[in-house]
């Protein structure tokens, strides 16, 4: 087997976004595209010689071909060992756990997360560091620099590795260890939660529907929820990972998980509904007749955490991304613990978790997680909910009502304008920036602006600063609108408008109705319709 050096040249646009590099699949399949980026990762991390790496993906189209390339390039780079999930499968949280458990140097996760997959869908690559978490901005910046200076890459000439057989093989001098993708993760979950209590909940007739959306969590959910905890067979639906996710959009929200929502709002709803995304790090929680927003879910988990064995000693602190609602802040205040506000992107939680400043984290974009790994974790959130319901023996609706009675309710919604022209999106953001200084004190509809700024984050652990992280406009009384451009889209720009309204008394209004004044103020301030050319958002969650 020879190592060959292939001449190449920089390819435009290989700049990692919110979570790694995401592009259309045909772009990744283009000549040298994947190889250039992998070599740039090796350069940015100082090479992989003598290192152990973890590699896996969400099973989408092009996953196994890409893994073969990563393996041959790891071998060419002198890596000692690569641990890879059987058939190339590893959910993002399972990969994070394996990196930590096996003390690997890092890992390559192949996924475009909740973006659709297939020959015309999206593909993605991200590097997670030795703490199991997504590469921090300083490292992704180095990767981007390396993509702009690349002249060659090195790859081993070899046959494909058999990814279907568990055990060890060699690729040149490198060991390739094919592991069961579920076993270690399931063991970790069992160490965190009261499996006995959850099993007895199911034994008492509690019913569940988990929609794996034809994505990576199917095997994990079946093994844990059905095999270990005793949920009825068939509770996990769409449980076989498919390369194109059954032509679906594996994003667990009320729009893309429509079937589950319809079931949960209908007469035959089970007690609990949940869904996860392409790579298993997002979650959606639904009770019979009630959808729980990710922001509320974070707050409810934090408020009830001590019923879970792993968190029985209390939480060190909570972190949430800036656009996430302040519901968790209210819980932190009551518990007398710190609440950190970070930019969008799980990578910003890593330092806080590593430094032991926070125990649980969450994002409005359906992400919740804790210090058990360094990624958000869809199934972990589902088990957390089940553990609370098993301990308290109440319904999701009762739990949320109790929560809102105690803390008040942060009504919340996100309006997305997808695939809009980049110029229009930039003009909207520039227009907002230009008026920030004049906004405080002005009255828009019935709301008075109390504060307006562009969010910048100073990491309290390493002192790094991240600027341009979204424009936020606060109103008197706890209402807020945030404008931000997505960093995970692959086509044009996606404008996200995050809307929030605090009501200490009324708990059961429809969110869009409660938020109507904030929605109107957002339009009046930003001119969304004029800049996007759209009458309404494409997705409301
Ligand atoms: C990624 C990040 C999340 C982030 C989300 C939304 O999620 O890991 O931390 O909240 O993108 O990003 P944006 O608003 O920029 O599209 P995932 O599940 O896609 O990896």
XYZ file of C-alpha atoms and ligand atoms in Angstrom:
561
model
C 0.000 0.000 0.000
C 1.410 3.336 -1.075
C 0.892 6.762 0.332
C 0.372 9.131 -2.563
C 0.710 12.894 -2.540
C -1.923 14.508 -4.715
C -1.499 18.031 -6.049
C -4.502 20.231 -5.425
C -5.451 23.853 -5.081
C -7.670 25.844 -2.732
C -11.416 25.534 -3.269
C -13.517 28.578 -2.428
C -16.001 28.586 0.412
C -14.637 25.880 2.704
C -15.441 27.956 5.739
C -16.954 25.994 8.636
C -20.265 27.473 9.841
C -22.219 27.074 13.072
C -21.377 23.376 13.104
C -18.675 22.261 10.682
C -18.646 22.501 6.904
C -22.029 21.884 5.290
C -22.641 21.875 1.551
C -24.811 20.189 -1.027
C -23.817 16.544 -1.446
C -22.670 16.997 -5.080
C -20.315 19.742 -3.886
C -18.722 17.373 -1.385
C -18.468 14.734 -4.105
C -16.590 17.173 -6.340
C -12.951 16.547 -7.238
C -10.653 17.022 -4.215
C -13.405 18.748 -2.197
C -13.598 16.346 0.738
C -9.880 15.532 0.619
C -8.900 19.215 0.714
C -11.035 19.811 3.773
C -9.811 16.740 5.642
C -6.197 17.675 4.925
C -6.964 21.198 6.174
C -8.296 19.680 9.406
C -5.108 17.634 9.818
C -3.076 20.813 9.259
C -5.171 22.852 11.718
C -4.845 20.280 14.498
C -1.099 19.905 14.009
C -1.252 16.548 12.227
C -2.601 13.184 13.296
C 0.616 11.208 13.513
C 0.533 8.768 16.412
C -3.052 9.771 17.239
C -6.252 7.842 17.875
C -9.339 9.187 16.142
C -13.048 8.373 16.181
C -14.972 8.430 12.896
C -18.649 7.977 12.173
C -21.664 9.606 10.648
C -25.428 9.744 10.559
C -25.751 7.235 7.717
C -26.791 9.732 5.084
C -25.963 9.293 1.407
C -22.166 9.447 0.813
C -21.447 8.598 4.478
C -19.539 5.365 3.932
C -17.641 6.616 0.871
C -16.528 9.674 2.840
C -15.493 7.482 5.780
C -13.250 5.430 3.484
C -11.526 8.637 2.368
C -11.107 9.815 5.969
C -9.634 6.433 6.931
C -7.124 6.452 4.059
C -6.128 10.031 4.836
C -5.790 9.265 8.552
C -3.537 6.338 7.637
C -1.499 8.565 5.324
C -1.200 11.102 8.128
C 0.290 8.466 10.426
C -2.665 7.985 12.783
C -2.228 4.908 14.961
C -5.839 3.890 15.358
C -9.279 4.874 14.130
C -12.379 3.745 15.996
C -15.326 3.674 13.637
C -18.984 2.834 14.168
C -20.251 -0.333 12.494
C -21.531 0.443 8.985
C -20.169 3.934 9.488
C -22.901 4.803 11.977
C -22.356 6.953 15.070
C -24.789 9.509 16.392
C -23.149 12.819 17.253
C -23.534 12.337 21.043
C -22.319 8.729 20.781
C -19.245 9.940 18.881
C -18.636 12.591 21.526
C -18.849 9.925 24.217
C -16.485 7.546 22.383
C -13.884 10.286 21.951
C -13.989 10.941 25.685
C -14.185 7.327 26.790
C -11.359 6.146 24.568
C -9.282 9.280 25.237
C -8.996 9.868 21.513
C -7.262 12.898 20.051
C -10.524 13.867 18.354
C -13.037 12.682 15.838
C -14.555 13.331 12.451
C -18.349 13.330 12.365
C -19.970 13.157 8.957
C -23.358 14.798 9.085
C -25.352 17.772 7.943
C -27.519 17.243 11.012
C -31.151 18.164 10.428
C -30.607 19.116 6.776
C -32.103 16.651 4.255
C -29.771 14.017 2.794
C -29.451 12.182 -0.513
C -27.742 12.809 -3.853
C -29.381 16.233 -4.005
C -29.439 16.818 -0.264
C -26.765 18.090 2.074
C -23.600 16.617 3.498
C -21.267 17.834 6.218
C -18.017 17.265 8.052
C -17.015 18.442 11.479
C -14.077 17.855 13.755
C -14.581 17.294 17.474
C -11.666 17.779 19.808
C -10.371 15.542 22.609
C -12.993 16.841 25.058
C -15.605 15.373 22.680
C -16.917 18.790 21.692
C -17.110 20.656 18.391
C -13.928 22.469 17.416
C -13.888 25.952 18.926
C -13.864 29.013 16.673
C -10.096 29.429 16.986
C -9.639 25.967 15.473
C -12.264 26.296 12.741
C -10.569 29.563 11.741
C -7.285 27.655 11.347
C -9.041 25.038 9.201
C -10.392 27.751 6.929
C -6.932 29.315 6.618
C -5.509 25.912 5.723
C -8.135 25.425 2.983
C -6.971 28.672 1.418
C -3.304 27.692 1.358
C -3.514 24.004 0.442
C -1.325 22.705 -2.399
C -1.411 18.938 -1.812
C -2.952 16.193 0.274
C -1.783 12.735 1.245
C -3.849 9.578 0.947
C -3.173 5.881 1.174
C -3.884 3.779 -1.893
C -5.921 0.907 -0.512
C -9.086 -1.129 -0.834
C -12.137 -0.163 1.167
C -12.146 -1.238 4.792
C -14.966 -3.639 5.730
C -17.133 -1.484 7.991
C -19.761 -4.146 8.590
C -17.704 -6.548 10.706
C -17.011 -5.753 14.348
C -13.386 -6.022 15.397
C -9.958 -4.882 14.349
C -8.380 -4.680 10.896
C -5.308 -2.916 9.573
C -5.050 -0.237 6.977
C -1.361 0.119 6.222
C 0.163 0.472 9.672
C -3.002 1.949 11.172
C -5.512 -0.105 13.167
C -9.172 0.288 12.263
C -11.466 -0.812 15.071
C -15.099 -1.269 14.092
C -17.330 -0.926 17.159
C -20.991 -1.342 18.016
C -22.310 2.232 17.740
C -24.952 1.764 20.443
C -23.358 -0.259 23.271
C -21.148 2.357 24.959
C -23.770 5.066 24.615
C -26.521 2.878 26.094
C -24.261 2.048 29.033
C -23.629 5.752 29.608
C -27.369 6.478 29.644
C -27.918 3.704 32.137
C -25.291 5.241 34.405
C -27.086 8.623 34.397
C -30.772 7.806 34.723
C -32.974 5.720 36.978
C -33.708 2.960 34.460
C -35.655 1.000 37.053
C -38.091 3.846 37.644
C -38.567 4.421 33.911
C -39.057 0.693 33.316
C -41.717 0.547 36.002
C -43.457 3.541 34.415
C -43.699 1.578 31.159
C -44.707 -1.554 33.042
C -47.622 0.441 34.466
C -48.895 1.142 30.960
C -47.243 4.466 30.091
C -47.260 4.891 26.318
C -44.690 6.493 24.055
C -44.086 7.325 20.410
C -40.507 8.075 19.418
C -40.064 9.223 15.827
C -36.493 8.591 14.680
C -37.317 10.267 11.351
C -35.463 7.533 9.381
C -32.259 8.922 10.834
C -29.494 7.794 13.137
C -31.316 7.485 16.474
C -33.479 4.542 15.401
C -31.056 1.802 16.574
C -30.260 3.713 19.777
C -33.911 4.344 20.624
C -34.947 0.750 19.958
C -32.102 -0.644 22.062
C -32.711 1.688 24.988
C -36.431 2.473 25.000
C -37.830 -0.829 23.779
C -35.193 -3.462 24.637
C -33.904 -2.126 27.952
C -36.760 -0.044 29.327
C -39.676 -2.085 28.091
C -41.576 0.460 25.997
C -44.005 -1.466 23.797
C -42.578 -2.847 20.544
C -43.331 -0.381 17.787
C -43.059 2.640 20.095
C -40.050 3.680 17.993
C -41.196 4.538 14.481
C -39.168 5.307 11.353
C -36.364 3.557 13.199
C -34.176 2.354 10.348
C -31.592 4.914 9.198
C -31.988 5.564 5.463
C -29.483 7.390 3.233
C -32.114 9.953 2.233
C -34.062 9.851 5.525
C -37.025 8.505 3.569
C -36.941 11.758 1.568
C -37.862 13.579 4.738
C -36.427 16.548 6.535
C -34.985 15.066 9.743
C -35.567 18.145 11.860
C -37.598 17.439 14.996
C -39.990 20.360 15.107
C -43.751 20.735 14.740
C -43.438 21.327 10.986
C -41.150 18.479 9.966
C -42.396 16.006 12.570
C -45.990 16.655 11.505
C -47.201 13.061 11.859
C -46.046 12.920 15.450
C -47.613 16.302 16.202
C -50.934 15.226 14.689
C -50.904 12.055 16.743
C -50.052 13.892 19.965
C -52.785 16.487 19.452
C -55.401 13.879 18.506
C -57.692 11.556 20.459
C -55.320 8.564 20.328
C -52.260 10.347 21.647
C -49.861 8.302 23.755
C -48.611 9.777 27.033
C -45.376 11.029 25.569
C -44.001 11.861 22.123
C -40.480 12.655 21.045
C -38.369 12.915 17.925
C -34.726 13.359 17.074
C -32.805 14.634 14.078
C -30.414 13.353 11.403
C -27.435 12.845 13.722
C -29.277 12.353 16.996
C -28.322 15.482 18.866
C -31.613 17.391 18.650
C -34.870 16.548 20.382
C -38.526 17.454 20.309
C -40.703 16.818 23.357
C -44.492 16.587 23.102
C -46.994 15.579 25.712
C -50.576 14.548 25.080
C -52.065 17.776 23.692
C -49.027 19.921 24.483
C -45.855 20.838 22.582
C -42.943 21.821 24.825
C -40.666 24.457 23.308
C -36.945 23.654 23.562
C -36.490 26.731 25.752
C -39.188 25.538 28.152
C -37.792 22.022 28.057
C -34.393 23.264 29.218
C -36.043 25.183 32.052
C -38.217 22.240 33.124
C -35.293 19.813 33.074
C -33.206 22.201 35.157
C -36.007 22.767 37.646
C -36.530 19.025 38.186
C -32.977 17.780 37.703
C -32.440 16.461 41.194
C -34.824 13.538 40.633
C -32.260 12.148 38.167
C -29.471 10.159 39.855
C -26.713 11.878 37.858
C -27.892 15.332 38.918
C -29.158 14.507 42.402
C -26.456 16.673 43.940
C -27.767 19.753 42.117
C -26.609 21.703 39.092
C -23.428 23.775 38.999
C -24.933 26.204 36.548
C -26.979 26.464 33.373
C -25.988 27.811 29.961
C -28.237 28.736 27.082
C -27.632 30.268 23.683
C -28.544 33.918 23.428
C -31.652 33.461 21.230
C -33.022 30.833 23.645
C -35.721 32.211 25.952
C -34.991 33.392 29.470
C -37.162 30.637 31.003
C -34.012 28.842 32.213
C -32.682 32.079 33.729
C -35.685 32.168 36.043
C -34.941 28.653 37.233
C -31.247 29.451 37.735
C -32.187 32.500 39.754
C -34.440 30.486 42.017
C -31.812 27.773 42.441
C -29.168 30.402 43.147
C -26.862 29.158 40.389
C -25.221 30.937 37.456
C -26.857 31.179 34.039
C -24.575 31.881 31.080
C -25.697 33.339 27.757
C -23.555 32.152 24.836
C -23.690 32.588 21.049
C -25.589 30.053 18.950
C -23.563 26.872 18.496
C -22.825 24.044 20.881
C -19.088 24.735 20.610
C -19.522 27.715 22.935
C -20.671 25.485 25.820
C -17.499 23.387 25.787
C -15.321 25.668 27.898
C -18.048 26.214 30.495
C -18.625 22.456 30.795
C -14.904 21.651 30.898
C -14.361 24.276 33.588
C -17.167 22.810 35.688
C -19.156 26.046 35.620
C -22.329 24.504 34.216
C -24.018 21.116 34.270
C -26.739 21.521 31.681
C -27.057 23.557 28.502
C -29.700 24.192 25.925
C -30.625 25.952 22.737
C -33.894 27.026 21.190
C -32.922 25.000 18.109
C -34.033 21.769 19.807
C -30.756 21.094 21.576
C -30.303 20.092 25.199
C -27.379 18.371 26.867
C -25.169 18.122 29.910
C -21.631 17.498 31.034
C -21.985 13.757 30.248
C -20.724 14.500 26.705
C -19.771 17.690 24.856
C -22.587 17.710 22.323
C -26.288 18.178 22.618
C -28.009 14.854 23.015
C -31.479 14.014 21.730
C -32.088 10.686 23.410
C -30.563 11.916 26.676
C -33.214 14.667 26.751
C -35.963 12.110 26.149
C -34.654 9.905 28.975
C -34.373 12.940 31.256
C -38.038 13.718 30.645
C -39.047 10.098 31.174
C -37.054 9.969 34.415
C -38.839 13.070 35.721
C -42.261 11.750 34.709
C -41.444 8.394 36.302
C -40.372 10.044 39.537
C -43.252 12.503 39.757
C -45.953 10.410 38.105
C -47.577 13.387 36.427
C -48.285 14.191 32.784
C -46.235 16.503 30.576
C -49.088 19.036 30.588
C -49.314 18.959 34.385
C -45.576 19.367 34.719
C -45.508 22.407 32.414
C -48.516 24.005 34.117
C -46.827 23.557 37.467
C -43.663 25.065 36.002
C -45.398 28.132 34.545
C -47.340 28.691 37.770
C -44.044 28.816 39.624
C -41.927 30.810 37.183
C -44.338 32.578 34.805
C -44.305 31.756 31.105
C -41.869 32.904 28.449
C -43.985 32.617 25.312
C -41.607 31.834 22.513
C -41.486 31.235 18.780
C -38.976 31.307 15.934
C -39.889 32.480 12.444
C -37.560 31.338 9.653
C -37.276 32.853 6.194
C -35.327 30.237 4.279
C -33.256 30.480 1.117
C -33.684 34.230 0.727
C -31.257 36.260 -1.423
C -28.072 36.961 0.542
C -28.100 40.673 -0.408
C -31.595 41.156 1.040
C -30.623 39.359 4.248
C -27.455 41.409 4.644
C -29.329 44.643 3.896
C -31.850 43.831 6.631
C -29.103 43.152 9.166
C -27.119 46.253 8.119
C -30.271 48.367 8.359
C -30.866 47.115 11.890
C -27.256 47.748 12.910
C -27.541 51.312 11.675
C -30.524 52.074 13.887
C -29.494 50.270 17.073
C -28.279 53.395 18.837
C -31.560 55.250 18.222
C -33.959 52.476 19.205
C -33.918 52.595 23.022
C -36.847 54.634 24.303
C -38.831 54.461 21.050
C -42.351 53.074 21.059
C -43.224 50.442 18.448
C -46.886 49.477 18.494
C -47.595 49.017 22.179
C -44.005 48.134 23.069
C -41.205 50.383 24.272
C -37.640 49.444 23.349
C -35.532 49.198 26.485
C -32.252 48.045 24.959
C -30.864 47.220 21.515
C -27.458 45.807 20.602
C -25.506 43.286 18.581
C -24.544 40.363 20.778
C -20.846 39.737 21.405
C -19.561 37.060 23.750
C -16.520 37.145 25.940
C -15.729 33.599 26.946
C -15.173 33.733 30.709
C -12.861 30.723 30.589
C -10.376 31.454 27.802
C -11.063 35.163 27.304
C -11.802 34.812 23.572
C -14.295 37.219 22.045
C -16.937 36.339 19.425
C -18.648 39.255 17.736
C -21.616 39.660 15.405
C -23.711 36.979 17.115
C -27.184 38.361 16.454
C -29.094 41.584 16.913
C -31.301 41.721 19.960
C -33.976 44.218 20.808
C -35.468 44.139 24.283
C -38.767 45.722 25.230
C -40.054 46.839 28.603
C -41.687 43.947 30.462
C -39.406 41.142 29.273
C -40.356 40.915 25.588
C -37.578 40.537 23.036
C -36.884 39.979 19.363
C -33.590 38.662 18.021
C -32.504 38.735 14.378
C -29.806 36.380 13.184
C -28.653 34.754 9.960
C -28.332 30.978 10.093
C -24.872 29.449 9.917
C -25.997 25.986 8.845
C -27.885 26.573 5.591
C -26.435 25.639 2.216
C -28.581 27.747 -0.126
C -28.789 31.567 -0.054
C -29.407 32.978 3.414
C -31.838 32.005 6.144
C -33.135 34.749 8.404
C -34.148 33.641 11.873
C -36.420 35.885 13.911
C -36.639 34.786 17.542
C -39.649 36.129 19.432
C -40.259 36.149 23.159
C -42.855 37.593 25.515
C -42.969 37.106 29.259
C -46.315 36.677 30.988
C -46.262 36.026 34.731
C -49.984 35.235 34.908
C -51.617 33.888 31.734
C -50.334 30.428 30.952
C -52.481 28.934 28.228
C -52.559 31.398 25.341
C -51.604 30.337 21.833
C -47.961 31.389 21.416
C -48.518 33.222 18.114
C -51.380 35.185 19.667
C -49.383 36.033 22.778
C -46.494 37.125 20.582
C -48.545 39.208 18.114
C -47.291 42.584 19.442
C -43.662 41.415 19.251
C -44.189 40.036 15.728
C -45.638 43.391 14.649
C -42.762 45.286 16.272
C -40.209 43.054 14.533
C -41.756 43.837 11.151
C -41.978 47.560 11.896
C -38.347 47.772 13.012
C -36.688 45.473 10.461
C -38.894 45.649 7.342
C -38.794 41.878 6.963
C -41.316 41.692 4.121
C -39.557 44.344 2.057
C -36.092 42.832 2.504
C -37.016 39.174 2.046
C -39.783 39.547 -0.495
C -41.821 37.115 1.615
C -45.263 37.692 3.104
C -44.818 35.115 5.817
C -42.132 32.902 7.337
C -41.439 29.520 5.719
C -41.183 27.747 9.045
C -42.696 28.695 12.388
C -41.581 26.720 15.377
C -26.195 23.445 14.866
C -25.424 23.740 16.103
C -26.349 24.297 17.152
C -27.093 25.503 16.603
C -27.809 25.117 15.337
C -28.539 26.258 14.652
O -27.105 22.433 15.153
O -24.806 22.573 16.597
O -25.599 24.587 18.267
O -28.016 25.987 17.517
O -26.872 24.579 14.432
O -27.701 26.930 13.838
P -28.151 28.042 12.821
O -29.194 28.871 13.498
O -26.878 28.784 12.579
O -28.719 27.378 11.596
P -27.121 21.093 14.346
O -28.157 20.238 15.007
O -27.471 21.529 12.954
O -25.726 20.568 14.446
